[in-house]
Short mmCIF file of C-alpha atoms and ligand atoms in Angstrom, two decimals:
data_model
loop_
_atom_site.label_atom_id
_atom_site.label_comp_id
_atom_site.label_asym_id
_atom_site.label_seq_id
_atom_site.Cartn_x
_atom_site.Cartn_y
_atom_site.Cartn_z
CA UNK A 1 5.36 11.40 16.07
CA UNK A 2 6.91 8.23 15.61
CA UNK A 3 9.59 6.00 17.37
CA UNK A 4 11.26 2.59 16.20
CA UNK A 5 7.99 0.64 18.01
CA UNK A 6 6.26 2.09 15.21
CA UNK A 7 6.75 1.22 11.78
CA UNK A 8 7.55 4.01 9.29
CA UNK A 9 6.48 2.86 6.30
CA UNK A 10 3.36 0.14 6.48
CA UNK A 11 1.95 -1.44 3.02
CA UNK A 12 -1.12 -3.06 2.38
CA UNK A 13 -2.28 -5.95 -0.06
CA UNK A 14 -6.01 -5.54 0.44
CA UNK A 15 -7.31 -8.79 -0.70
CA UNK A 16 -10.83 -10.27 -0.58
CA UNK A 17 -13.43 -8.28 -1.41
CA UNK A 18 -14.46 -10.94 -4.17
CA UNK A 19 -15.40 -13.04 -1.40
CA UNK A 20 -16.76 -11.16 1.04
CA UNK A 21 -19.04 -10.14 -1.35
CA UNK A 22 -19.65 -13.74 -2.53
CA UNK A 23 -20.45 -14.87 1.22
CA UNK A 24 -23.07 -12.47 0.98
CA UNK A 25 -24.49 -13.49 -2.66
CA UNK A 26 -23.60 -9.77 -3.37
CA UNK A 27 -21.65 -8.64 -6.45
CA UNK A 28 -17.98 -8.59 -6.50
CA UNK A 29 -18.49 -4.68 -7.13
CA UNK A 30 -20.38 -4.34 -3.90
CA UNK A 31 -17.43 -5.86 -2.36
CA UNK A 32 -14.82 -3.06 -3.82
CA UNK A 33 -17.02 -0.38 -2.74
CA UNK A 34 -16.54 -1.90 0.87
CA UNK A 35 -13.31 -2.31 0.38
CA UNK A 36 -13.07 1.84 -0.28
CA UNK A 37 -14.66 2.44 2.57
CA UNK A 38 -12.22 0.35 4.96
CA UNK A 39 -9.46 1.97 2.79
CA UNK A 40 -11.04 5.18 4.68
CA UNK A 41 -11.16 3.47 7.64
CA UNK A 42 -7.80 2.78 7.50
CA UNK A 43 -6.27 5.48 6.44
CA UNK A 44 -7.92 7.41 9.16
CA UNK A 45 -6.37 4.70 11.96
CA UNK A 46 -2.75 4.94 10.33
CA UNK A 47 -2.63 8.97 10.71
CA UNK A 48 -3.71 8.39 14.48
CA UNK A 49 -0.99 6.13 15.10
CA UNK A 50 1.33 8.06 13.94
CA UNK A 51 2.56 5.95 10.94
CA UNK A 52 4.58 8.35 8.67
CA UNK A 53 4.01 6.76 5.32
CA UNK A 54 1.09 4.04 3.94
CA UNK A 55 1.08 2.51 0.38
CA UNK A 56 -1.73 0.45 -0.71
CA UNK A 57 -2.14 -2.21 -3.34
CA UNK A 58 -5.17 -0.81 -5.41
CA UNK A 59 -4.93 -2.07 -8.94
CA UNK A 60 -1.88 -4.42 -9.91
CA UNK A 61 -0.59 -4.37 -13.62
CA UNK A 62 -1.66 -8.07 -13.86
CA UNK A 63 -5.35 -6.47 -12.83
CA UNK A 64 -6.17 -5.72 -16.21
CA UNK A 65 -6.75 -9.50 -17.29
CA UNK A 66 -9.89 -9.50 -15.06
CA UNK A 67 -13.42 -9.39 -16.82
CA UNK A 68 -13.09 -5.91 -18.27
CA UNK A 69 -16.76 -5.11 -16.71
CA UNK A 70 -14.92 -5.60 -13.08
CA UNK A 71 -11.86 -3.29 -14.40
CA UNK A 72 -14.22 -0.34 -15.51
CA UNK A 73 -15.87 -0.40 -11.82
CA UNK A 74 -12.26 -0.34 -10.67
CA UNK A 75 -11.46 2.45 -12.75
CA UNK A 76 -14.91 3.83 -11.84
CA UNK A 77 -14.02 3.62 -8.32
CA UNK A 78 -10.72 4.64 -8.51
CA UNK A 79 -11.86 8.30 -9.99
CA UNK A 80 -14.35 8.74 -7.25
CA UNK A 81 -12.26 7.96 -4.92
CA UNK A 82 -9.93 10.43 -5.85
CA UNK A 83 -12.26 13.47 -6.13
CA UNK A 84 -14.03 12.34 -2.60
CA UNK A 85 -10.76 11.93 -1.00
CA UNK A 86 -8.83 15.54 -2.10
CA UNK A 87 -10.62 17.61 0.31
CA UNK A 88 -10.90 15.35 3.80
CA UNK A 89 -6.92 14.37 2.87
CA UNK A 90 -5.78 17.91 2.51
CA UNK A 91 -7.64 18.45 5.64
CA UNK A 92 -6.05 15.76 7.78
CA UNK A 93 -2.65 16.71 6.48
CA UNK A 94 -2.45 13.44 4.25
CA UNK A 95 -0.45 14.16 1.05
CA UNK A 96 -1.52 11.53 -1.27
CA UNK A 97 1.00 10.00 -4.53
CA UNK A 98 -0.16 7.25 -6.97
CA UNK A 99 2.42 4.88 -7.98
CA UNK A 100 2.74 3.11 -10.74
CA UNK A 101 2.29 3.71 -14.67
CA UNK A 102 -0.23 5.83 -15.28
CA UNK A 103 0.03 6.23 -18.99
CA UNK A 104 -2.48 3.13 -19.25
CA UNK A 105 -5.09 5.26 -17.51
CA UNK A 106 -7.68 7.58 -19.79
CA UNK A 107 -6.73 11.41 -19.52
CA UNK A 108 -9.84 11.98 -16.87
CA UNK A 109 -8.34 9.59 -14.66
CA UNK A 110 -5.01 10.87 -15.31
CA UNK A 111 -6.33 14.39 -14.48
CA UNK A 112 -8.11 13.35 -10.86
CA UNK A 113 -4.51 11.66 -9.95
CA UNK A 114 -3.00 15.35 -10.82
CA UNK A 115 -5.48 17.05 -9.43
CA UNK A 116 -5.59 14.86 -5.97
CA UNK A 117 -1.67 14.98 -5.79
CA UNK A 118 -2.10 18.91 -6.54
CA UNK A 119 -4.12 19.78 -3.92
CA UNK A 120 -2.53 17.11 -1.18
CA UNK A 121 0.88 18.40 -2.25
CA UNK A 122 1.52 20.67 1.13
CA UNK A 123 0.18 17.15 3.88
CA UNK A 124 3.08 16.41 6.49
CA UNK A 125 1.38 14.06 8.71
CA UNK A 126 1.29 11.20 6.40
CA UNK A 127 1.78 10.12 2.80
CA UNK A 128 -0.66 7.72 1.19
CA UNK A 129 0.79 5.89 -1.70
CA UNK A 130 -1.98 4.12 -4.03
CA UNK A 131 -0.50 1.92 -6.52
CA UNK A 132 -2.45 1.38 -9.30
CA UNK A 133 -0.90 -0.42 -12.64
CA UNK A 134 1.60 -1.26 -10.56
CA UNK A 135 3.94 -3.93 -10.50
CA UNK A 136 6.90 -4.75 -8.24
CA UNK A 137 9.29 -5.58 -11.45
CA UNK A 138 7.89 -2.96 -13.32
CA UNK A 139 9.33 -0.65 -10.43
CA UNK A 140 12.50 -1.93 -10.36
CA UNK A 141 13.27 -1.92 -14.19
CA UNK A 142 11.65 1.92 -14.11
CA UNK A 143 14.36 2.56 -11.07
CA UNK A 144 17.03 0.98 -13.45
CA UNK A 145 15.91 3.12 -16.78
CA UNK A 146 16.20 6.22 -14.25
CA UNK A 147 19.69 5.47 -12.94
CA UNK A 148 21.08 4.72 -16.39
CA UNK A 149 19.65 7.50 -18.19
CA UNK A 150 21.55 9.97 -15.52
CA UNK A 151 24.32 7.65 -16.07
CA UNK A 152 24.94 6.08 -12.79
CA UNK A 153 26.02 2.61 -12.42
CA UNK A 154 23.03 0.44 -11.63
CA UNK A 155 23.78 -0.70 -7.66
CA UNK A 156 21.56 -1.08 -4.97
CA UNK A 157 22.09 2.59 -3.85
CA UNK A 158 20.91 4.10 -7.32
CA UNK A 159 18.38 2.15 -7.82
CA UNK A 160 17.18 2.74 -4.43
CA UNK A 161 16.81 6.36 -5.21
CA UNK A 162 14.61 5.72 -8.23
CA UNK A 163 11.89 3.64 -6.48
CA UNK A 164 8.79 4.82 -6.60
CA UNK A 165 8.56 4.59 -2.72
CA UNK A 166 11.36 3.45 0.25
CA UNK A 167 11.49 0.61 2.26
CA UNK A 168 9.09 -1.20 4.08
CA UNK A 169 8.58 -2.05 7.25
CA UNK A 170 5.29 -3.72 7.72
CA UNK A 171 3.63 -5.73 5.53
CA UNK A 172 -0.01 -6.51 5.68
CA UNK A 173 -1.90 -8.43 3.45
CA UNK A 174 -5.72 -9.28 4.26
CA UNK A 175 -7.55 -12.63 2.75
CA UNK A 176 -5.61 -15.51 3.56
CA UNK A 177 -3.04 -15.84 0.87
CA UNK A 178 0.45 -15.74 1.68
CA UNK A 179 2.14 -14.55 -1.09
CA UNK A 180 3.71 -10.79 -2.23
CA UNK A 181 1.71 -11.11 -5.80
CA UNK A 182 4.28 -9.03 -7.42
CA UNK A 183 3.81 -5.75 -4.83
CA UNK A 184 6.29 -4.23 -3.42
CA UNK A 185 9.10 -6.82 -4.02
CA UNK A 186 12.71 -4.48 -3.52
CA UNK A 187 10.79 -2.31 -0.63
CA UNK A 188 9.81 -5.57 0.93
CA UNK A 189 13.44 -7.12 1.31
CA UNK A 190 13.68 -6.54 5.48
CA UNK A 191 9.83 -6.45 5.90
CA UNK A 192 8.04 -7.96 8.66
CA UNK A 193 5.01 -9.65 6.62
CA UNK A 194 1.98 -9.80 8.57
CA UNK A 195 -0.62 -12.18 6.99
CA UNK A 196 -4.16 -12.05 8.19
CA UNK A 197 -7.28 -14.29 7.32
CA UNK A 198 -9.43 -11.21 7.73
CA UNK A 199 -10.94 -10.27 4.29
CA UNK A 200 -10.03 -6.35 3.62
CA UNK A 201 -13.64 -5.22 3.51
CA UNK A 202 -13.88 -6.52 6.79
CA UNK A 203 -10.51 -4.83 8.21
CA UNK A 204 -10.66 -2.42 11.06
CA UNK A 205 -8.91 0.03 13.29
CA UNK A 206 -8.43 -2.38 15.60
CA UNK A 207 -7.28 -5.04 12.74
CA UNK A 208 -4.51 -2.83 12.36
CA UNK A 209 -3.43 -2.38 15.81
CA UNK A 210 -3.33 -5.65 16.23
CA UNK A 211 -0.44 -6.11 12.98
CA UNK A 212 1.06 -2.91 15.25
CA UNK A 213 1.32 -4.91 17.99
CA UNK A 214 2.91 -8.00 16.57
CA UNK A 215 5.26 -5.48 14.77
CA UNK A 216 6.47 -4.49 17.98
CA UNK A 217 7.75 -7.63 18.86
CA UNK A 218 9.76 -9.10 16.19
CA UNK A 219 12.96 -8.29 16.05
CA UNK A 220 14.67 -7.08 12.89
CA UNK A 221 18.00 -7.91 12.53
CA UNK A 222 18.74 -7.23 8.72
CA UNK A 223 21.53 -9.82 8.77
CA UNK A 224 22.94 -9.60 11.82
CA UNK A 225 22.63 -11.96 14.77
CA UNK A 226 20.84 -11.13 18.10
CA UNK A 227 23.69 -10.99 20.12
CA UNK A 228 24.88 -8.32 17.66
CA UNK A 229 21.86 -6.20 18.04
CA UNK A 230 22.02 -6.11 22.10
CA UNK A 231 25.59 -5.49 22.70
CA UNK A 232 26.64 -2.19 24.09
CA UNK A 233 28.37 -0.02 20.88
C1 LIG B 1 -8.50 -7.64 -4.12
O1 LIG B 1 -9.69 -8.31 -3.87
C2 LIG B 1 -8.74 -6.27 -4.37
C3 LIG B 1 -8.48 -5.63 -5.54
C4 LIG B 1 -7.92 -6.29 -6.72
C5 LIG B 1 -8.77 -4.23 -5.69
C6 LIG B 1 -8.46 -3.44 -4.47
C7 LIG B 1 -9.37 -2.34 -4.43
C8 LIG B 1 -9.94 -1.79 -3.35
C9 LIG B 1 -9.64 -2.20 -1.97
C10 LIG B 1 -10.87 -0.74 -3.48
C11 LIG B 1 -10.16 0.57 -3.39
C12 LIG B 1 -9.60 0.75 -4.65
C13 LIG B 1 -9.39 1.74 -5.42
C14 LIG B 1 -9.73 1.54 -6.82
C15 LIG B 1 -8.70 2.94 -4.97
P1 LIG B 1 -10.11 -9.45 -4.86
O2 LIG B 1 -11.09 -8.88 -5.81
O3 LIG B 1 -8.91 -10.07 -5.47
O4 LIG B 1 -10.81 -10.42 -3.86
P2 LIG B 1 -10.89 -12.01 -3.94
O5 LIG B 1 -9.48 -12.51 -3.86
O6 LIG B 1 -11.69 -12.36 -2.75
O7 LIG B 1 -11.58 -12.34 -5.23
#
């Protein structure tokens, strides 16, 4: 079910589990395991509203210059993820994609994305996009490759066809910074951007509605004026 109140397509930059878990004195790893968990949550609250499509920010190709003890517990995580989620996913109808370039990942983490996408592959309800090593630029010159190797000029129609994922229309991004950090940059071109203080860890149900709401009152012109958009056709 959805209707132009609710957005199609919502993306998440879940930021802050470093420092919810350093509020705490715990270690940055207990705060990525929390941030799993309201991943779930999440997730869970999107398919009840009715939002057709969710891509999250898991693992950025800059990610990799973190200490490389924090990278294998992302990796760790990632995998675990992955196996835990197949079942409860297929379940719920939730066909789940990773996006971005998995060649850097080792063949068993390569396998549980296969495997994952495998047995989601039949979900209509929602899709869940996790993008791990990837990069906003990367996308773009991967959706350029594509066009010119089928030897289409490179305009913004081709290379809209080659992204890994479409347009946005609501942008989250938890933790207090107010920047895109090299996400979703060509999808995010007419997104509404909601920026929230709240670290992800900490991010409800009820976190979300409340972007849901806001989204419902902005108005997206994509150009035009607001005259234009409430005149009769
Ligand atoms: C940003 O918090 C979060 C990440 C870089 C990783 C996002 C990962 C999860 C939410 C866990 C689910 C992930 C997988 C692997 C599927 P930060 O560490 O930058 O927080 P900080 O800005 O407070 O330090």
């Amino acid at each position: 079910m959805s209707d132009t109140l609710t957005p199609a397509h919502v993306a998440i930059i879940m930021d802050g589990n470093g420092r919810w878990a350093k509020s705490r004195l715990l270690p940055r790893a207990e705060g990525h395991r929390q941030g799993v968990q309201a991943l779930n949550r999440v997730t869970e609250a999107a398919v009840r509203r009715g939002i057709a499509r969710l891509t999250v920010f898991a693992f950025s190709s800059e990610n990799w210059a973190r200490p490389a003890a924090e990278v294998a517990m992302l990796m760790q995580l990632f995998g675990q993820g992955l196996r835990r989620w197949c079942e409860p996913l297929d379940e719920a109808g939730v066909r789940l994609r990773v996006i971005g370039d998995r060649s850097a990942f080792s063949p068993g983490l390569q396998a549980a994305i296969a495997e994952c996408e495998h047995a989601t592959a039949g979900g209509t309800r929602m899709e869940l996009n996790i993008a791990a090593n990837y990069g906003g630029r990367w996308d773009v010159c991967q959706a350029a490759a594509r066009a010119a190797a089928e030897g289409l000029a490179v305009t913004p129609e081709t290379l809209g066809r080659f992204m890994s994922v479409p347009d946005v229309d609501l942008l989250i991004r938890t933790g207090g910074e107010c920047r895109i950090s090299n996400f979703l940059l060509w999808q995010s071109a007419y997104a509404e951007i909601f920026f929230t203080d709240r670290l992800w860890p900490d991010f409800s149900a009820d976190d979300l509605d409340e972007a849901l709401r806001w989204y419902e009152g902005r108005e997206r012109r994509f150009g035009r004026t607001s005259e234009q958009l409430r005149a009769p056709h």
